[in-house]
Coordinates of C-alpha atoms in Angstrom, one line a residue:
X1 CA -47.0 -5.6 -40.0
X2 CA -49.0 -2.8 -38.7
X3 CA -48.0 0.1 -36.9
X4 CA -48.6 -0.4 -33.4
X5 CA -46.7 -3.9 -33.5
X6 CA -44.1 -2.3 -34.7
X7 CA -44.3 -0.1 -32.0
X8 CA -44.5 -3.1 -29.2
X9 CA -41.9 -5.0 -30.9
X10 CA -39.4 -2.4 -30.6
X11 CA -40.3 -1.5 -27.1
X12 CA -40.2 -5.7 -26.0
X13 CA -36.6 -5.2 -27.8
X14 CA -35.5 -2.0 -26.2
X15 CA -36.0 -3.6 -22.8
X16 CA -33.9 -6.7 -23.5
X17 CA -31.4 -4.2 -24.4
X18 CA -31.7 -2.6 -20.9
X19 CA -31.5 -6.0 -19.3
X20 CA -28.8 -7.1 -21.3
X21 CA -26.8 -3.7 -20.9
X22 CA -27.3 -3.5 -17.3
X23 CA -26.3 -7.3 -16.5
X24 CA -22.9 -6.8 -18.7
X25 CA -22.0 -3.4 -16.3
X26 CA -23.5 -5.2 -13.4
X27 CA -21.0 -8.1 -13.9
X28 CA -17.9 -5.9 -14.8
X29 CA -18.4 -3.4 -11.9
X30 CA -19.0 -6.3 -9.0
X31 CA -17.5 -6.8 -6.1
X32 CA -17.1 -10.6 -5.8
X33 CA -16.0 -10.1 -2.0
X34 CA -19.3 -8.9 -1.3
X35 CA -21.3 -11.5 -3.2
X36 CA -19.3 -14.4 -1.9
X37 CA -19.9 -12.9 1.6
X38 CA -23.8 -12.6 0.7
X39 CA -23.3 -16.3 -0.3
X40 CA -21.8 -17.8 2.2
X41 CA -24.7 -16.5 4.4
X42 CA -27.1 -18.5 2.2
X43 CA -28.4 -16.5 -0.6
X44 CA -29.3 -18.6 -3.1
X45 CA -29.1 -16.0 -5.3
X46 CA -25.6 -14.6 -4.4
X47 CA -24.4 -18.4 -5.6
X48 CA -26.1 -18.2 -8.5
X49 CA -24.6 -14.6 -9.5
X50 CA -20.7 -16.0 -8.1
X51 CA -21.1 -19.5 -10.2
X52 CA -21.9 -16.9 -13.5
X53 CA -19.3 -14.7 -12.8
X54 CA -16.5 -17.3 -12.3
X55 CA -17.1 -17.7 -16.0
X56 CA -17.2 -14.0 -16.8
X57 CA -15.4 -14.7 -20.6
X58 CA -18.6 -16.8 -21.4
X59 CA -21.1 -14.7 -19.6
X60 CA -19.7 -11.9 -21.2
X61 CA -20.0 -13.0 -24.5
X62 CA -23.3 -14.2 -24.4
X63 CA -24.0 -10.7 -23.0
X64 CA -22.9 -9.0 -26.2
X65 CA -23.9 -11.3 -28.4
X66 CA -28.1 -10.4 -27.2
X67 CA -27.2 -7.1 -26.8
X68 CA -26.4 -7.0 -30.7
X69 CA -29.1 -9.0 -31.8
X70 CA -31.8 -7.0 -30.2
X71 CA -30.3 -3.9 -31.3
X72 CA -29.9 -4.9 -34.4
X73 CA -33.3 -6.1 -34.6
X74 CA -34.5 -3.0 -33.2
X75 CA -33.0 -0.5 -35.5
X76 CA -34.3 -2.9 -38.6
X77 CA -37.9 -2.4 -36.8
X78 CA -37.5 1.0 -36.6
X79 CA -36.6 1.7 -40.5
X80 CA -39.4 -0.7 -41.6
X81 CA -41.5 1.5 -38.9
X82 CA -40.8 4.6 -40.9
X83 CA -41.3 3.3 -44.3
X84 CA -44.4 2.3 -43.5
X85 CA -45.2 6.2 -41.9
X86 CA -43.4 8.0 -44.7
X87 CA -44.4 5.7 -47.6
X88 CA -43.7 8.0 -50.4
X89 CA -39.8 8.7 -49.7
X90 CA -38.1 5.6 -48.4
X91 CA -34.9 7.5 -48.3
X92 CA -36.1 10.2 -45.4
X93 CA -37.6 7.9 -44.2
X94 CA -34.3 6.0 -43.4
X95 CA -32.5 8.6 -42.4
X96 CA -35.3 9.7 -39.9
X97 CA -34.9 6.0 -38.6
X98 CA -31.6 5.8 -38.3
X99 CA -31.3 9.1 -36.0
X100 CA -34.5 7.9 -33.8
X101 CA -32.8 4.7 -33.5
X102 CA -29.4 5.5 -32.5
X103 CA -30.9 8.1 -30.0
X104 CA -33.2 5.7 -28.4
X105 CA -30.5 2.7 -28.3
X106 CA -28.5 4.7 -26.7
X107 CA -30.1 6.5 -24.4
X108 CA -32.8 3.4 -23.2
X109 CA -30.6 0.5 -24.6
X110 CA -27.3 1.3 -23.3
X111 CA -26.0 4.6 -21.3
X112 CA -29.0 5.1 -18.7
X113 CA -29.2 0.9 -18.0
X114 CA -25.2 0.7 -17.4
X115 CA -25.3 3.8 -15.5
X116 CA -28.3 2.9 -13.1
X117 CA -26.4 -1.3 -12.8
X118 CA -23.3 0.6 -11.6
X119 CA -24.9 1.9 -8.7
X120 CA -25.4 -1.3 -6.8
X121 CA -24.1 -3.7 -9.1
X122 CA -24.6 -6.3 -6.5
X123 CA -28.3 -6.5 -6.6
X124 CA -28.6 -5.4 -10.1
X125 CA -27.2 -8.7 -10.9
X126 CA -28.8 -11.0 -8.1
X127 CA -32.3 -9.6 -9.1
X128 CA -31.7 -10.5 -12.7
X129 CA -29.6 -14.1 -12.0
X130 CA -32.4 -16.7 -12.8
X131 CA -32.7 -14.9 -16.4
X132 CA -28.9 -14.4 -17.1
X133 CA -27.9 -18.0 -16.4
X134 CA -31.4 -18.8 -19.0
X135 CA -29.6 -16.7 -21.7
X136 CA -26.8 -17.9 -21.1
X137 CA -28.3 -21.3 -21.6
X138 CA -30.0 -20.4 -24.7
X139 CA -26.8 -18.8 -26.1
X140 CA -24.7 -21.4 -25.3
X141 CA -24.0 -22.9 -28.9
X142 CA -23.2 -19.1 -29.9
X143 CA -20.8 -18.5 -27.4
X144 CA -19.3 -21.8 -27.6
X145 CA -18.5 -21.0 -31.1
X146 CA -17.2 -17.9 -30.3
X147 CA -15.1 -19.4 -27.4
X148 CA -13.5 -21.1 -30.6
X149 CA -12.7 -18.2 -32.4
X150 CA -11.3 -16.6 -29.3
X151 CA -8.8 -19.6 -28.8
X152 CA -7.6 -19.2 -32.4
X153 CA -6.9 -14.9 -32.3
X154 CA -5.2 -16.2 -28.9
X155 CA -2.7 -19.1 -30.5
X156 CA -2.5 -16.7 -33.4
X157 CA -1.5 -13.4 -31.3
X158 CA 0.0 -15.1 -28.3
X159 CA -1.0 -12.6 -26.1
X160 CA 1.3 -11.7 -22.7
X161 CA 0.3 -12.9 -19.9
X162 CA 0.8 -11.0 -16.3
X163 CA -1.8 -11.5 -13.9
X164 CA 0.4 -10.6 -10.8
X165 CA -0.9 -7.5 -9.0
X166 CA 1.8 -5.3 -8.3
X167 CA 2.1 -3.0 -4.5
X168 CA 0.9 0.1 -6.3
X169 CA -2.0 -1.4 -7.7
X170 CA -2.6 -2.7 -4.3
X171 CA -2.7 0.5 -2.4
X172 CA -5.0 2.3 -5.0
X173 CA -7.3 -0.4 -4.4
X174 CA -7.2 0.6 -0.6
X175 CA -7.1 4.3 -2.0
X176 CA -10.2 3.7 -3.6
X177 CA -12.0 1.6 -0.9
X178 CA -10.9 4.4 1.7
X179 CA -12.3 7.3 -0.4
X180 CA -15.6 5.3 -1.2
X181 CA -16.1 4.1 3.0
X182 CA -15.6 0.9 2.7
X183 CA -12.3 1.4 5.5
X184 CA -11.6 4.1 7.8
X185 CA -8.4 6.1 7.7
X186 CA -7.4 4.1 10.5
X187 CA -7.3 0.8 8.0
X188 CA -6.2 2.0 5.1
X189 CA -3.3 3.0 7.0
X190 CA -2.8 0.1 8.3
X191 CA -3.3 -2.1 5.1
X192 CA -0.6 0.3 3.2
X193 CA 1.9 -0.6 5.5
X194 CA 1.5 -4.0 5.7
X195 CA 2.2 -3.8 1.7
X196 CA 5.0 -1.9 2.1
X197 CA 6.2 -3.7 5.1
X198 CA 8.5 -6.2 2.9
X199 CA 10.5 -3.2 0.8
X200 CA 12.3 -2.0 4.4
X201 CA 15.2 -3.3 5.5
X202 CA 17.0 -3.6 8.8
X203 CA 19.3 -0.5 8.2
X204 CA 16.0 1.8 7.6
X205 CA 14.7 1.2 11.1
X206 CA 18.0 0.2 13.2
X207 CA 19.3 1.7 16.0
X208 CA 22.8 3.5 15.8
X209 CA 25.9 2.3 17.4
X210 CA 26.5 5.2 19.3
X211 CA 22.4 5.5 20.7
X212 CA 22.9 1.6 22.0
X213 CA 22.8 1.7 25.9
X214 CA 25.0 -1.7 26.4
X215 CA 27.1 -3.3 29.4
X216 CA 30.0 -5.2 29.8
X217 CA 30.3 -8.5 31.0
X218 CA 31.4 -9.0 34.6
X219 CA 29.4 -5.8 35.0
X220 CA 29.0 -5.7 39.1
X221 CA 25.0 -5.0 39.7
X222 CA 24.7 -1.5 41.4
X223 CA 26.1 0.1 38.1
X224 CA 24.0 -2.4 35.8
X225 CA 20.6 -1.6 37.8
X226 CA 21.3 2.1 37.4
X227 CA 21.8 1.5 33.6
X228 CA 18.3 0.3 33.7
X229 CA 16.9 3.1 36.5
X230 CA 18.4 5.5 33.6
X231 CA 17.2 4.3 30.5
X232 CA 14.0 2.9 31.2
X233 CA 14.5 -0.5 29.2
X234 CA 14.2 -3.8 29.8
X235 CA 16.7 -5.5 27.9
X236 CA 20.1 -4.6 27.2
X237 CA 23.1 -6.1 25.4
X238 CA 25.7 -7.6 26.6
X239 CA 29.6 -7.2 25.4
X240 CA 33.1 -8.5 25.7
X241 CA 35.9 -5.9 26.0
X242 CA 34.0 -3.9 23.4
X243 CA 30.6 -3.2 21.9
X244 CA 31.7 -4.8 18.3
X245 CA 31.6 -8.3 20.0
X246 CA 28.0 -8.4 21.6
X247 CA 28.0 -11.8 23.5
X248 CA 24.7 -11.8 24.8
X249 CA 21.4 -10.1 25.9
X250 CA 20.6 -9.1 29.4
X251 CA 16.6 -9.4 30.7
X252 CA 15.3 -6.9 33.5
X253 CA 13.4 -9.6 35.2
X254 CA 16.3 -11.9 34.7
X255 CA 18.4 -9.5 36.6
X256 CA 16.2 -8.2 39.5
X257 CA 16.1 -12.1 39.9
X258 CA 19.4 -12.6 40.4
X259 CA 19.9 -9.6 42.5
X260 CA 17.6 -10.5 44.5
X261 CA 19.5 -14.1 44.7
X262 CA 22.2 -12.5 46.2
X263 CA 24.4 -12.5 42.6
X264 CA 27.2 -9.9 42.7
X265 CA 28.0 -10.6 38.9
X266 CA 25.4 -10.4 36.2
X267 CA 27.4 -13.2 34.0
X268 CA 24.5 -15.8 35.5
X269 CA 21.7 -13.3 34.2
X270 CA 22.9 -13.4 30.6
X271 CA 20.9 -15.3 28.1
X272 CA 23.3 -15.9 25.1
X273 CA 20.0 -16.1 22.7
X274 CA 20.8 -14.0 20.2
X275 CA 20.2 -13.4 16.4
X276 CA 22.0 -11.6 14.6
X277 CA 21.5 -9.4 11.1
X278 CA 22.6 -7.7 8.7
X279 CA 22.3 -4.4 7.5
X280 CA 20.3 -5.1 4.3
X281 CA 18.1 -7.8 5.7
X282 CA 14.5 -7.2 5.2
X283 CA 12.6 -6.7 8.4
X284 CA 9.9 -9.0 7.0
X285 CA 12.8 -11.8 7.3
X286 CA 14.2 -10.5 10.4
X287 CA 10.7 -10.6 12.1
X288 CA 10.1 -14.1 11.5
X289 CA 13.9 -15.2 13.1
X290 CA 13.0 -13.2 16.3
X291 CA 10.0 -15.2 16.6
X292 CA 11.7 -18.4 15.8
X293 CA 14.4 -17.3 18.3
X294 CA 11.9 -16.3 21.2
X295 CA 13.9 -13.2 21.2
X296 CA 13.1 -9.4 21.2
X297 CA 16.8 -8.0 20.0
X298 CA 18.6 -8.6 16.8
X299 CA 22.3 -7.2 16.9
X300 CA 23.0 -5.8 13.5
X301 CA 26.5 -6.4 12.3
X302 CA 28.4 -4.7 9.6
X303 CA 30.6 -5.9 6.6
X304 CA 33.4 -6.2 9.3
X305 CA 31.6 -7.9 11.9
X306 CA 31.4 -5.1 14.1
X307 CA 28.3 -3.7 15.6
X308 CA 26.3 -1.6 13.4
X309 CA 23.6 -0.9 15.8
X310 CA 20.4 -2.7 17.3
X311 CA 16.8 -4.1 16.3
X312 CA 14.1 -4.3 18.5
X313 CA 10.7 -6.6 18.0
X314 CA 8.9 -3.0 19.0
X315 CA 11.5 -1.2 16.2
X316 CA 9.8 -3.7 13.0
X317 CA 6.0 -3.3 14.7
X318 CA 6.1 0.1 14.6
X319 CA 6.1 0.0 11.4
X320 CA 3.0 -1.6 10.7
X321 CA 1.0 0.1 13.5
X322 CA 2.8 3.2 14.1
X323 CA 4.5 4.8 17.1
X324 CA 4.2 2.4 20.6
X325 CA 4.7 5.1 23.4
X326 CA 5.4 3.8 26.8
X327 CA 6.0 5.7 30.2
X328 CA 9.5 5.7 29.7
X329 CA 9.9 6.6 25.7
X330 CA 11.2 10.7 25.5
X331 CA 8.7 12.0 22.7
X332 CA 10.9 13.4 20.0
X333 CA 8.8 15.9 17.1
X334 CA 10.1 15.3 14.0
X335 CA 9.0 19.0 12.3
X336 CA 8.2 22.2 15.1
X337 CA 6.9 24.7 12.5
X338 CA 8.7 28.1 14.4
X339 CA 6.9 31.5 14.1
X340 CA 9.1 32.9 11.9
X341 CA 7.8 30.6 9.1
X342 CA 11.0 28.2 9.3
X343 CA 10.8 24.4 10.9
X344 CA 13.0 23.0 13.6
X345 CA 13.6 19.1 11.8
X346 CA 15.3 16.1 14.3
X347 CA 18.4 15.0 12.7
X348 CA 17.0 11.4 13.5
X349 CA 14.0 12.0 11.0
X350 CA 14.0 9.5 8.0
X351 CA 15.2 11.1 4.4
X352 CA 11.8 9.5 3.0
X353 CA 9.8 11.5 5.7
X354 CA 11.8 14.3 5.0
X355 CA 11.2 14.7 1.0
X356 CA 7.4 13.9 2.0
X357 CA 6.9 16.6 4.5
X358 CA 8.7 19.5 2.3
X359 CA 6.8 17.8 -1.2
X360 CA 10.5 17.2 -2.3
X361 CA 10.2 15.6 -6.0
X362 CA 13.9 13.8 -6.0
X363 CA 14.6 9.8 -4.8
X364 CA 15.6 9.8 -1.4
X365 CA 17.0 6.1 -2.2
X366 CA 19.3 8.0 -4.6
X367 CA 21.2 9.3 -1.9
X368 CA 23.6 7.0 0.8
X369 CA 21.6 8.3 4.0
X370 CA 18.9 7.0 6.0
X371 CA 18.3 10.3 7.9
X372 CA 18.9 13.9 7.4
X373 CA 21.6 13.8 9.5
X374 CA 23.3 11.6 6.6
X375 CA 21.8 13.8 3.9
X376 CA 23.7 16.8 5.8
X377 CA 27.0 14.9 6.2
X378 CA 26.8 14.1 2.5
X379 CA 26.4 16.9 1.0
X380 CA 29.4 18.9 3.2
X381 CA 31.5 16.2 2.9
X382 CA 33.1 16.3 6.3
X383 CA 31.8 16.1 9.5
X384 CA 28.9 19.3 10.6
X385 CA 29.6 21.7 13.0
X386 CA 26.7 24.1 14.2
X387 CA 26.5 26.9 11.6
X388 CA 26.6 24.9 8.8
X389 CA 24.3 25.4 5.7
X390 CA 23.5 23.9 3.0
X391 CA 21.0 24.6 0.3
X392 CA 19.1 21.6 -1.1
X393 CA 16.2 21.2 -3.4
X394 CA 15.5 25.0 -2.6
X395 CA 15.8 24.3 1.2
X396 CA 18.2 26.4 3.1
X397 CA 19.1 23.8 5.9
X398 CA 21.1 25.0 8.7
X399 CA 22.9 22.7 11.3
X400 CA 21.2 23.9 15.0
X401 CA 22.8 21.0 17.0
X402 CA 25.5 18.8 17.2
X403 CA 26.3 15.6 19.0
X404 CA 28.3 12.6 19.2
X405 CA 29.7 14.0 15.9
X406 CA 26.5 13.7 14.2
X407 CA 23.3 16.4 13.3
X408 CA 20.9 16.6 16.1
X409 CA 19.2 19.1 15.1
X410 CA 18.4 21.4 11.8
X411 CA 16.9 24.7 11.0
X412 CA 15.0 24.7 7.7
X413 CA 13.6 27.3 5.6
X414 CA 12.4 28.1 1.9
X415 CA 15.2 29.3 0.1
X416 CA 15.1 31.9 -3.0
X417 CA 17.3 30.0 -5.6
X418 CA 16.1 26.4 -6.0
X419 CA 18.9 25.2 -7.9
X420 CA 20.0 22.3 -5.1
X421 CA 22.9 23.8 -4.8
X422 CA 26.2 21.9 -3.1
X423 CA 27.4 23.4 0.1
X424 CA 30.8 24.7 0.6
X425 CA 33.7 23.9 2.7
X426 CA 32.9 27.1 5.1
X427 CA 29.5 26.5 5.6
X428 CA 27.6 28.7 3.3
X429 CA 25.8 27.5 0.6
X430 CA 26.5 28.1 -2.9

């Protein structure tokens, strides 16, 4: 064979190792989402590319299996190339071939055709379709035999199988489809709490005892109406004798309706549709019995069958969408950074938000508190008065306000020693 047919020969097979290495990244860098969109639209060619990749173990191999043959090929090429130019040392001669082959493999075979497919490896492999699916045609009794020999490492290994996706993988997929613009901020946020949405439960959003605004039954319906002029709500609960037996759920509309009836009492106002739950329910569960129930209030009850504290349909869409404000919501920051480099924290604020806002590294799930007000109970051991301090996770957290014996209100700072100290009896931490 002369010289310049080795020369074309190796070129024909350097190009099938482009196509071949740029249809195997192509394939293993796709985004079937998009192709079966581009297919349901009618591309005949997006069909094509979603019917070969729904058999991605056999496309695959056929893949390889003419990548190695032409490269193979190629580098034999080559060393019969250079014999035949360096006929009187067949030794540097392949050694020279094997270096000019490797390089050009590599560089024209393999690294620039994967790295050019994985920049739209969508049309990368609908423009090559028609001649994929005709090697894999032509392949077929090669990769049939090597489907074989897969099945037999498989009985012989017994591989584990877990295809399940777990939520972490999940929300660096939305991570990743955020950073590259695929969804807005906006989206991803929304998408990450939707996966998180089922790991809450009813104690991480309810609320307390003492904030429920409730009324008694028999209640006359001047002091009712300016329970509802005061708080701004439009549904309140309803008890017997006291707020641990809740016996049913009052509607705004419902009462104006029956004041306006001429009703003195606002027993004939009260719907007894109520559901009821438990602290550790999730609010995924909860969610769907309010909608079962027609309802917008869940009572949360305790392990003694009192009243823990409240649930509202509003509480468990927040949530997933974030704050709802109305007219008649009070707006509550949860950090005020102050001027002199300290940050006024709401005692309501959630322990999770808390760790996040300071970078805290510890488990807020290792502790028994849902707020910081909790947190700061727990670690004095008694109940706060203003003045306390405690320092925690090099925080020096001081007690600002006080209410309803419970933290309203902290001051937080940086502190020197970040030894997460325990707080003493008197107040100052040690």
């Amino acid at each position: 064979m002369e010289i310049p047919l080795y020369l074309v020969s190796i070129a024909i097979l350097l190009i099938l190792s482009a196509f071949f290495s740029a249809v195997e990244a192509a394939y293993s860098s796709l985004n079937k989402v998009r192709i079966k969109t581009l297919a349901q639209e009618g591309s005949k060619r997006a069909r094509k590319v979603l019917a070969l990749s729904e058999k991605s173990d056999r496309l695959l191999t056929a893949l390889l299996i003419g990548d190695n043959i032409v490269n193979i090929v190629a580098t034999t090429l080559a060393v019969f190339l250079f014999m035949a130019m360096i006929d009187d040392n067949a030794g540097l001669a392949g050694a020279i071939s094997a270096i000019v082959a490797i390089v050009v493999v590599l560089i024209f075979g393999e690294i620039s055709p994967k790295a050019l497919a994985k920049r739209d490896p969508e049309k990368v492999a609908m423009a090559f379709s028609g001649l994929t699916y005709a090697v894999c045609v032509l392949l077929f009794p090669l990769t049939w035999l090597f489907g074989l020999w897969q099945k037999l490492l498989g009985k012989i290994l017994k591989p584990k199988k877990d295809a399940s996706i777990t939520d972490d993988e999940l929300i660096t997929f939305v991570d990743e489809a955020q950073t590259e613009g695929g969804i807005d901020e906006y989206e991803g946020e929304l998408i990450r709490s939707a996966i998180e949405f089922d790991d809450l439960t009813v104690e991480d959003i309810l609320t307390p005892r003492v904030d429920v605004q409730a009324v008694k039954k028999g209640a006359d319906m001047e002091s009712v109406m300016k329970v509802f002029r005061r708080t701004g709500f439009s549904r309140l609960p309803v008890y017997d004798d006291t707020i641990d037996n809740v016996v049913g759920l009052l509607n705004e509309k419902d009462f104006y309706n029956a004041y306006i009836g001429g009703a003195k009492k606002i027993d004939s106002a009260v719907s007894d549709n109520l559901v009821y739950a438990t602290p550790f329910m999730k609010i995924s569960v909860l969610l769907r019995r309010l909608q079962k129930a027609k309802t917008h209030l869940a009572v949360v009850v305790d392990e003694f069958g009192g009243t823990q504290g409240i649930v509202t349909l509003e509480d468990i869409l927040e949530e997933l969408v974030g704050d709802i404000w109305d007219e008649h919501d009070r707006v509550v920051e949860s950090f005020t950074e102050l001027p002199d480099g300290g940050y006024e924290v709401s005692g309501e604020v959630k322990l999770d938000e808390f760790f996040e806002y300071f970078g805290l590294t510890g488990d807020p799930d290792e502790y028994d508190a849902v707020q910081l007000s909790g947190l700061v109970f727990q670690e004095l051991g008694r109940v706060p008065q203003k003045g306390d301090r405690i320092a925690f996770e090099g925080l020096d957290i001081t007690v600002a306000e006080t209410g309803h014996k419970r933290v309203t209100k902290c001051y937080v700072r940086e502190s020197a020693p970040k030894d997460g100290g325990k707080a003493s009896e008197d107040g100052e931490a040690s």
